[in-house]
Amino acid sequence: MKKRLLALALAAVVIFTLAACGSKEAPAANTSDGGASAPAASGDSDSAATPATDSGIAGKTFAIVAKNTGNPYADKENDGFTAAIEEAGGTALVRAPEKPTAEGQIQIIEELINQQVASITIVGNDVDALQPVLKKAMDAGIKVSAADSGVNPASRQVFINQAGTTEIGQALVDAAFDLTGGTGQFAILSATSQATNQNAWIDSMKEILKDPKYASIELVKVAYGDDLRDKSVSETEALLQSYPDLKCIVAPTTVGIAAAGKVLTDKNLQDKVELTGLGLPSEMADYIDNGVCKYMFLWNPIDVGYLAGQTAIALVEGTITGAEGDSFTAGRLGDYTIVAAADGGTEIILGAPFKFEPSNIAEWKAVY
Ligand code: RAM
């Protein structure tokens, strides 16, 4: 009897231990993309990852200058930037002009120079126009990096790139090819005609389209919605009117793709005109659910901002100078090495673009 009781007790201990171990297992990884790794689930809850330090960061101000106000994608990027700076004990300053112009950013940067901030992270509205003011900032001892949308190499120490430019171009061309069934007209709905990141992706797409594989799909127009909702809506309507045979719209901007999603939904054009591009899951979930957008791509904008913040800290602390081969630990994102960029400057690449589709959109729409 005693033996039986002992055996029962042991069995209970084993079962309890197994159950306890099971409950500690990490949640299933998001692998529904069939290859691409899931974007790191991040957010404010991660802010405990790196404790505040009493390094040379305390009391210093780190500024980020976004393209313009009123863009939910930029809000997420700014949140990530602010989290990185505050984790380290610094002060984050988020600035943006009302309209996505170089002029508006130049005025803000002049103010930041006068304010003697420690670093400026610029999300470029123009590749060359900011050079004089950014050089002036660097001459004043301010560390300057670009994130999301670059500026030319003379205007920055390093660029924080959300994903490889050619990788993004390839994903978008392949999507247009797939969604048109390999033949027919498609158009691009971009942000402003000067936006560095948009133009780099569009140039890359045009280069990839020269491959004979894509000979039967035709890029008929690049339209510019200026990352403004109303203009993106009217540009989408103009595309539909000018190109009655249009089979697909590729919008590599979160503002543009959401505006096009609304127009195509309102006009009941699902399955007639396909939509893809780069979109925020939170804004695109309805259009993925209703079939207007079968799939799209993006990265984690919170992480782009967080990596930009960590890079600014490493520049100010002197861990890196922005030179090729420099490496540093970017807080909860781990280690990064600076590499050569296609424009002759240097960059840090966050990761690969991630595909959002019906199977994973519900999970991500709550995150960003
Ligand atoms: C818009 C902006 C931003 C870009 C995303 C994809 O919000 O143009 O710079 O990275 O779309």
GROMACS .gro file of C-alpha atoms and ligand atoms in nm:
model
  379
    1MET     CA    1   0.000   0.000   0.000
    2LYS     CA    2   0.279   0.231   0.101
    3LYS     CA    3   0.455   0.156  -0.228
    4ARG     CA    4   0.137   0.233  -0.423
    5LEU     CA    5   0.093   0.565  -0.245
    6LEU     CA    6   0.455   0.653  -0.314
    7ALA     CA    7   0.413   0.565  -0.682
    8LEU     CA    8   0.099   0.778  -0.701
    9ALA     CA    9   0.274   1.067  -0.531
   10LEU     CA   10   0.569   1.038  -0.769
   11ALA     CA   11   0.338   1.027  -1.070
   12ALA     CA   12   0.161   1.339  -0.945
   13VAL     CA   13   0.495   1.519  -0.908
   14VAL     CA   14   0.598   1.418  -1.263
   15ILE     CA   15   0.265   1.532  -1.411
   16PHE     CA   16   0.277   1.860  -1.219
   17THR     CA   17   0.637   1.925  -1.328
   18LEU     CA   18   0.556   1.853  -1.695
   19ALA     CA   19   0.255   2.082  -1.680
   20ALA     CA   20   0.459   2.357  -1.521
   21CYS     CA   21   0.733   2.324  -1.784
   22GLY     CA   22   0.473   2.332  -2.058
   23SER     CA   23   0.327   2.653  -1.931
   24LYS     CA   24   0.667   2.820  -1.949
   25GLU     CA   25   0.709   2.745  -2.318
   26ALA     CA   26   0.739   3.043  -2.548
   27PRO     CA   27   0.426   3.120  -2.750
   28ALA     CA   28   0.427   2.974  -3.100
   29ALA     CA   29   0.635   3.176  -3.339
   30ASN     CA   30   0.458   3.358  -3.620
   31THR     CA   31   0.570   3.161  -3.921
   32SER     CA   32   0.272   3.191  -4.150
   33ASP     CA   33   0.477   3.376  -4.411
   34GLY     CA   34   0.637   3.059  -4.531
   35GLY     CA   35   0.992   3.181  -4.501
   36ALA     CA   36   1.027   3.537  -4.390
   37SER     CA   37   1.074   3.573  -4.020
   38ALA     CA   38   0.806   3.749  -3.824
   39PRO     CA   39   0.872   4.107  -3.725
   40ALA     CA   40   0.969   4.130  -3.362
   41ALA     CA   41   0.660   4.186  -3.152
   42SER     CA   42   0.756   4.497  -2.973
   43GLY     CA   43   0.608   4.788  -2.799
   44ASP     CA   44   0.602   4.974  -2.478
   45SER     CA   45   0.594   4.651  -2.280
   46ASP     CA   46   0.949   4.582  -2.392
   47SER     CA   47   1.085   4.896  -2.242
   48ALA     CA   48   1.218   4.711  -1.939
   49ALA     CA   49   1.466   4.519  -2.156
   50THR     CA   50   1.751   4.765  -2.104
   51PRO     CA   51   1.770   4.943  -1.773
   52ALA     CA   52   1.825   5.316  -1.770
   53THR     CA   53   2.193   5.395  -1.742
   54ASP     CA   54   2.370   5.684  -1.585
   55SER     CA   55   2.605   5.707  -1.884
   56GLY     CA   56   2.674   6.027  -2.072
   57ILE     CA   57   2.320   6.015  -2.210
   58ALA     CA   58   2.140   6.165  -1.911
   59GLY     CA   59   2.048   6.527  -1.971
   60LYS     CA   60   2.110   6.503  -2.346
   61THR     CA   61   1.842   6.562  -2.607
   62PHE     CA   62   1.795   6.334  -2.906
   63ALA     CA   63   1.571   6.467  -3.182
   64ILE     CA   64   1.388   6.284  -3.459
   65VAL     CA   65   1.246   6.487  -3.748
   66ALA     CA   66   0.966   6.298  -3.924
   67LYS     CA   67   0.835   6.367  -4.276
   68ASN     CA   68   0.515   6.535  -4.160
   69THR     CA   69   0.255   6.526  -3.886
   70GLY     CA   70  -0.058   6.314  -3.904
   71ASN     CA   71   0.095   5.990  -4.035
   72PRO     CA   72   0.013   5.691  -3.807
   73TYR     CA   73   0.317   5.502  -3.943
   74ALA     CA   74   0.545   5.788  -3.834
   75ASP     CA   75   0.374   5.794  -3.493
   76LYS     CA   76   0.480   5.431  -3.438
   77GLU     CA   77   0.833   5.504  -3.555
   78ASN     CA   78   0.850   5.802  -3.318
   79ASP     CA   79   0.722   5.585  -3.030
   80GLY     CA   80   1.004   5.336  -3.087
   81PHE     CA   81   1.262   5.614  -3.103
   82THR     CA   82   1.133   5.772  -2.781
   83ALA     CA   83   1.135   5.435  -2.601
   84ALA     CA   84   1.502   5.375  -2.690
   85ILE     CA   85   1.612   5.721  -2.575
   86GLU     CA   86   1.411   5.714  -2.253
   87GLU     CA   87   1.533   5.364  -2.165
   88ALA     CA   88   1.885   5.504  -2.171
   89GLY     CA   89   1.793   5.804  -1.956
   90GLY     CA   90   1.800   6.067  -2.235
   91THR     CA   91   1.536   6.312  -2.354
   92ALA     CA   92   1.361   6.242  -2.685
   93LEU     CA   93   1.230   6.527  -2.897
   94VAL     CA   94   0.987   6.445  -3.179
   95ARG     CA   95   0.945   6.713  -3.445
   96ALA     CA   96   0.780   6.721  -3.789
   97PRO     CA   97   0.659   6.987  -4.031
   98GLU     CA   98   0.291   6.998  -4.110
   99LYS     CA   99   0.354   6.923  -4.480
  100PRO     CA  100   0.610   6.667  -4.607
  101THR     CA  101   0.857   6.920  -4.750
  102ALA     CA  102   1.233   6.971  -4.722
  103GLU     CA  103   1.173   7.341  -4.642
  104GLY     CA  104   0.971   7.255  -4.332
  105GLN     CA  105   1.241   7.015  -4.212
  106ILE     CA  106   1.520   7.269  -4.275
  107GLN     CA  107   1.347   7.520  -4.049
  108ILE     CA  108   1.312   7.262  -3.772
  109ILE     CA  109   1.678   7.154  -3.802
  110GLU     CA  110   1.793   7.517  -3.774
  111GLU     CA  111   1.599   7.536  -3.447
  112LEU     CA  112   1.753   7.210  -3.323
  113ILE     CA  113   2.104   7.341  -3.398
  114ASN     CA  114   2.031   7.655  -3.194
  115GLN     CA  115   1.896   7.434  -2.918
  116GLN     CA  116   2.225   7.237  -2.921
  117VAL     CA  117   2.067   6.892  -2.923
  118ALA     CA  118   2.309   6.597  -2.903
  119SER     CA  119   2.175   6.423  -3.211
  120ILE     CA  120   1.932   6.455  -3.500
  121THR     CA  121   1.765   6.162  -3.676
  122ILE     CA  122   1.615   6.279  -4.003
  123VAL     CA  123   1.343   6.103  -4.205
  124GLY     CA  124   1.427   6.272  -4.534
  125ASN     CA  125   1.170   6.451  -4.746
  126ASP     CA  126   1.440   6.506  -5.009
  127VAL     CA  127   1.771   6.336  -5.081
  128ASP     CA  128   1.991   6.644  -5.144
  129ALA     CA  129   1.806   6.956  -5.025
  130LEU     CA  130   1.885   6.904  -4.657
  131GLN     CA  131   2.260   6.879  -4.709
  132PRO     CA  132   2.359   7.238  -4.612
  133VAL     CA  133   2.162   7.238  -4.288
  134LEU     CA  134   2.262   6.884  -4.189
  135LYS     CA  135   2.630   6.964  -4.257
  136LYS     CA  136   2.589   7.272  -4.041
  137ALA     CA  137   2.452   7.047  -3.764
  138MET     CA  138   2.744   6.803  -3.794
  139ASP     CA  139   2.993   7.094  -3.793
  140ALA     CA  140   2.831   7.206  -3.468
  141GLY     CA  141   2.912   6.864  -3.317
  142ILE     CA  142   2.563   6.720  -3.349
  143LYS     CA  143   2.547   6.352  -3.449
  144VAL     CA  144   2.332   6.311  -3.760
  145SER     CA  145   2.172   5.995  -3.890
  146ALA     CA  146   1.880   5.927  -4.125
  147ALA     CA  147   1.609   5.667  -4.077
  148ASP     CA  148   1.327   5.524  -4.292
  149SER     CA  149   1.383   5.776  -4.574
  150GLY     CA  150   1.745   5.870  -4.632
  151VAL     CA  151   1.948   6.176  -4.725
  152ASN     CA  152   2.264   6.169  -4.934
  153PRO     CA  153   2.587   6.033  -4.780
  154ALA     CA  154   2.736   6.382  -4.728
  155SER     CA  155   2.434   6.473  -4.514
  156ARG     CA  156   2.452   6.185  -4.266
  157GLN     CA  157   2.679   5.960  -4.065
  158VAL     CA  158   2.469   5.649  -4.121
  159PHE     CA  159   2.125   5.550  -4.254
  160ILE     CA  160   1.888   5.320  -4.063
  161ASN     CA  161   1.719   5.129  -4.344
  162GLN     CA  162   1.403   4.935  -4.265
  163ALA     CA  163   1.481   4.660  -4.519
  164GLY     CA  164   1.702   4.608  -4.824
  165THR     CA  165   1.595   4.844  -5.104
  166THR     CA  166   1.618   4.577  -5.376
  167GLU     CA  167   1.439   4.326  -5.153
  168ILE     CA  168   1.145   4.565  -5.120
  169GLY     CA  169   1.146   4.641  -5.496
  170GLN     CA  170   1.151   4.268  -5.574
  171ALA     CA  171   0.866   4.189  -5.334
  172LEU     CA  172   0.650   4.463  -5.491
  173VAL     CA  173   0.722   4.364  -5.852
  174ASP     CA  174   0.656   3.998  -5.775
  175ALA     CA  175   0.328   4.096  -5.608
  176ALA     CA  176   0.220   4.299  -5.915
  177PHE     CA  177   0.316   4.004  -6.138
  178ASP     CA  178   0.126   3.758  -5.923
  179LEU     CA  179  -0.187   3.970  -5.875
  180THR     CA  180  -0.219   4.060  -6.245
  181GLY     CA  181  -0.174   3.696  -6.341
  182GLY     CA  182   0.151   3.790  -6.514
  183THR     CA  183  -0.003   4.018  -6.774
  184GLY     CA  184  -0.163   4.364  -6.791
  185GLN     CA  185  -0.133   4.717  -6.660
  186PHE     CA  186  -0.041   4.829  -6.312
  187ALA     CA  187   0.027   5.167  -6.153
  188ILE     CA  188   0.222   5.289  -5.853
  189LEU     CA  189   0.065   5.523  -5.599
  190SER     CA  190   0.357   5.684  -5.416
  191ALA     CA  191   0.397   5.952  -5.147
  192THR     CA  192   0.572   6.276  -5.256
  193SER     CA  193   0.777   6.290  -5.575
  194GLN     CA  194   1.084   6.389  -5.367
  195ALA     CA  195   1.066   6.122  -5.092
  196THR     CA  196   1.402   5.942  -5.088
  197ASN     CA  197   1.271   5.604  -4.975
  198GLN     CA  198   0.980   5.598  -5.219
  199ASN     CA  199   1.202   5.694  -5.512
  200ALA     CA  200   1.464   5.434  -5.422
  201TRP     CA  201   1.200   5.159  -5.414
  202ILE     CA  202   1.042   5.277  -5.741
  203ASP     CA  203   1.383   5.294  -5.914
  204SER     CA  204   1.455   4.944  -5.792
  205MET     CA  205   1.117   4.821  -5.925
  206LYS     CA  206   1.186   4.978  -6.266
  207GLU     CA  207   1.522   4.804  -6.279
  208ILE     CA  208   1.371   4.466  -6.185
  209LEU     CA  209   1.093   4.511  -6.445
  210LYS     CA  210   1.358   4.502  -6.720
  211ASP     CA  211   1.386   4.127  -6.661
  212PRO     CA  212   1.209   3.950  -6.955
  213LYS     CA  213   1.009   3.754  -6.698
  214TYR     CA  214   0.805   4.072  -6.641
  215ALA     CA  215   0.771   4.171  -7.010
  216SER     CA  216   0.391   4.128  -7.007
  217ILE     CA  217   0.320   4.356  -6.713
  218GLU     CA  218   0.325   4.727  -6.785
  219LEU     CA  219   0.386   5.006  -6.535
  220VAL     CA  220   0.158   5.274  -6.683
  221LYS     CA  221   0.196   5.554  -6.427
  222VAL     CA  222   0.354   5.663  -6.101
  223ALA     CA  223   0.104   5.885  -5.918
  224TYR     CA  224   0.186   6.094  -5.610
  225GLY     CA  225  -0.058   6.118  -5.320
  226ASP     CA  226   0.198   6.309  -5.107
  227ASP     CA  227   0.125   6.092  -4.800
  228LEU     CA  228  -0.194   6.297  -4.763
  229ARG     CA  229  -0.515   6.101  -4.739
  230ASP     CA  230  -0.736   6.320  -4.958
  231LYS     CA  231  -0.476   6.362  -5.231
  232SER     CA  232  -0.412   5.985  -5.227
  233VAL     CA  233  -0.786   5.924  -5.268
  234SER     CA  234  -0.816   6.163  -5.564
  235GLU     CA  235  -0.500   6.020  -5.727
  236THR     CA  236  -0.646   5.668  -5.696
  237GLU     CA  237  -0.971   5.785  -5.856
  238ALA     CA  238  -0.777   5.953  -6.137
  239LEU     CA  239  -0.583   5.630  -6.203
  240LEU     CA  240  -0.905   5.432  -6.229
  241GLN     CA  241  -1.051   5.686  -6.468
  242SER     CA  242  -0.741   5.723  -6.690
  243TYR     CA  243  -0.665   5.351  -6.710
  244PRO     CA  244  -0.989   5.152  -6.739
  245ASP     CA  245  -0.788   4.833  -6.797
  246LEU     CA  246  -0.578   4.880  -6.484
  247LYS     CA  247  -0.537   4.547  -6.304
  248CYS     CA  248  -0.334   4.641  -5.999
  249ILE     CA  249  -0.224   4.936  -5.784
  250VAL     CA  250   0.102   4.909  -5.592
  251ALA     CA  251   0.123   5.170  -5.313
  252PRO     CA  252   0.458   5.161  -5.130
  253THR     CA  253   0.325   5.405  -4.870
  254THR     CA  254   0.103   5.332  -4.573
  255VAL     CA  255  -0.107   5.644  -4.635
  256GLY     CA  256  -0.149   5.568  -5.006
  257ILE     CA  257  -0.239   5.201  -4.972
  258ALA     CA  258  -0.504   5.272  -4.706
  259ALA     CA  259  -0.658   5.548  -4.921
  260ALA     CA  260  -0.662   5.318  -5.226
  261GLY     CA  261  -0.817   5.040  -5.013
  262LYS     CA  262  -1.103   5.271  -4.923
  263VAL     CA  263  -1.163   5.382  -5.284
  264LEU     CA  264  -1.160   5.026  -5.422
  265THR     CA  265  -1.391   4.910  -5.141
  266ASP     CA  266  -1.637   5.198  -5.194
  267LYS     CA  267  -1.645   5.133  -5.569
  268ASN     CA  268  -1.684   4.755  -5.523
  269LEU     CA  269  -1.376   4.687  -5.729
  270GLN     CA  270  -1.239   4.389  -5.533
  271ASP     CA  271  -1.110   4.120  -5.772
  272LYS     CA  272  -1.126   4.373  -6.059
  273VAL     CA  273  -0.842   4.602  -5.952
  274GLU     CA  274  -0.596   4.439  -5.712
  275LEU     CA  275  -0.410   4.631  -5.442
  276THR     CA  276  -0.077   4.566  -5.274
  277GLY     CA  277   0.218   4.761  -5.137
  278LEU     CA  278   0.344   4.863  -4.794
  279GLY     CA  279   0.072   4.908  -4.535
  280LEU     CA  280   0.008   4.925  -4.162
  281PRO     CA  281  -0.181   4.612  -4.048
  282SER     CA  282  -0.400   4.826  -3.820
  283GLU     CA  283  -0.515   5.039  -4.115
  284MET     CA  284  -0.534   4.760  -4.374
  285ALA     CA  285  -0.702   4.476  -4.181
  286ASP     CA  286  -1.049   4.563  -4.318
  287TYR     CA  287  -0.922   4.564  -4.679
  288ILE     CA  288  -0.737   4.236  -4.632
  289ASP     CA  289  -1.047   4.083  -4.474
  290ASN     CA  290  -1.275   4.202  -4.758
  291GLY     CA  291  -1.035   4.080  -5.027
  292VAL     CA  292  -0.951   4.422  -5.177
  293CYS     CA  293  -0.587   4.370  -5.076
  294LYS     CA  294  -0.490   4.002  -5.091
  295TYR     CA  295  -0.153   4.069  -4.928
  296MET     CA  296   0.096   4.345  -4.860
  297PHE     CA  297   0.429   4.395  -4.689
  298LEU     CA  298   0.586   4.602  -4.413
  299TRP     CA  299   0.833   4.584  -4.128
  300ASN     CA  300   0.784   4.683  -3.767
  301PRO     CA  301   0.783   5.066  -3.763
  302ILE     CA  302   0.828   5.068  -3.384
  303ASP     CA  303   1.151   4.875  -3.434
  304VAL     CA  304   1.272   5.114  -3.710
  305GLY     CA  305   1.236   5.399  -3.460
  306TYR     CA  306   1.387   5.198  -3.175
  307LEU     CA  307   1.690   5.104  -3.388
  308ALA     CA  308   1.727   5.469  -3.492
  309GLY     CA  309   1.722   5.571  -3.125
  310GLN     CA  310   1.983   5.309  -3.032
  311THR     CA  311   2.199   5.421  -3.324
  312ALA     CA  312   2.179   5.785  -3.213
  313ILE     CA  313   2.285   5.681  -2.862
  314ALA     CA  314   2.580   5.479  -2.996
  315LEU     CA  315   2.690   5.778  -3.207
  316VAL     CA  316   2.669   6.016  -2.911
  317GLU     CA  317   2.848   5.772  -2.679
  318GLY     CA  318   3.116   5.722  -2.943
  319THR     CA  319   3.063   5.345  -2.968
  320ILE     CA  320   3.025   5.395  -3.344
  321THR     CA  321   3.109   5.670  -3.592
  322GLY     CA  322   2.887   5.543  -3.872
  323ALA     CA  323   3.176   5.377  -4.056
  324GLU     CA  324   3.137   5.045  -4.238
  325GLY     CA  325   3.218   4.757  -4.001
  326ASP     CA  326   3.125   4.946  -3.681
  327SER     CA  327   2.904   4.731  -3.461
  328PHE     CA  328   2.697   4.788  -3.150
  329THR     CA  329   2.421   4.639  -2.940
  330ALA     CA  330   2.084   4.798  -3.016
  331GLY     CA  331   1.911   4.724  -2.684
  332ARG     CA  332   1.642   4.454  -2.711
  333LEU     CA  333   1.702   4.416  -3.088
  334GLY     CA  334   2.051   4.275  -3.033
  335ASP     CA  335   2.369   4.332  -3.231
  336TYR     CA  336   2.396   4.525  -3.558
  337THR     CA  337   2.687   4.594  -3.790
  338ILE     CA  338   2.709   4.894  -4.021
  339VAL     CA  339   2.743   4.800  -4.387
  340ALA     CA  340   2.809   4.982  -4.714
  341ALA     CA  341   2.496   5.131  -4.875
  342ALA     CA  342   2.426   5.141  -5.249
  343ASP     CA  343   2.452   5.522  -5.255
  344GLY     CA  344   2.814   5.518  -5.137
  345GLY     CA  345   2.734   5.592  -4.773
  346THR     CA  346   2.671   5.344  -4.493
  347GLU     CA  347   2.358   5.188  -4.349
  348ILE     CA  348   2.214   4.953  -4.090
  349ILE     CA  349   1.941   4.722  -4.216
  350LEU     CA  350   1.668   4.633  -3.966
  351GLY     CA  351   1.559   4.310  -4.138
  352ALA     CA  352   1.352   4.158  -4.419
  353PRO     CA  353   1.009   4.289  -4.523
  354PHE     CA  354   0.725   4.078  -4.382
  355LYS     CA  355   0.416   3.963  -4.569
  356PHE     CA  356   0.074   4.033  -4.420
  357GLU     CA  357  -0.219   3.828  -4.546
  358PRO     CA  358  -0.554   3.692  -4.420
  359SER     CA  359  -0.388   3.428  -4.201
  360ASN     CA  360  -0.184   3.669  -3.989
  361ILE     CA  361  -0.345   4.013  -4.019
  362ALA     CA  362  -0.565   3.975  -3.708
  363GLU     CA  363  -0.260   3.906  -3.496
  364TRP     CA  364  -0.065   4.210  -3.617
  365LYS     CA  365  -0.336   4.472  -3.646
  366ALA     CA  366  -0.329   4.514  -3.269
  367VAL     CA  367   0.047   4.572  -3.264
  368TYR     CA  368   0.092   4.844  -3.528
  369RAM     C1  369   0.467   5.600  -4.541
  369RAM     C2  370   0.592   5.682  -4.547
  369RAM     C3  371   0.710   5.608  -4.488
  369RAM     C4  372   0.721   5.469  -4.547
  369RAM     C5  373   0.594   5.392  -4.525
  369RAM     C6  374   0.597   5.256  -4.587
  369RAM     O1  375   0.410   5.607  -4.415
  369RAM     O2  376   0.615   5.718  -4.679
  369RAM     O3  377   0.827   5.681  -4.509
  369RAM     O4  378   0.831   5.399  -4.496
  369RAM     O5  379   0.486   5.465  -4.581
   0.00000   0.00000   0.00000
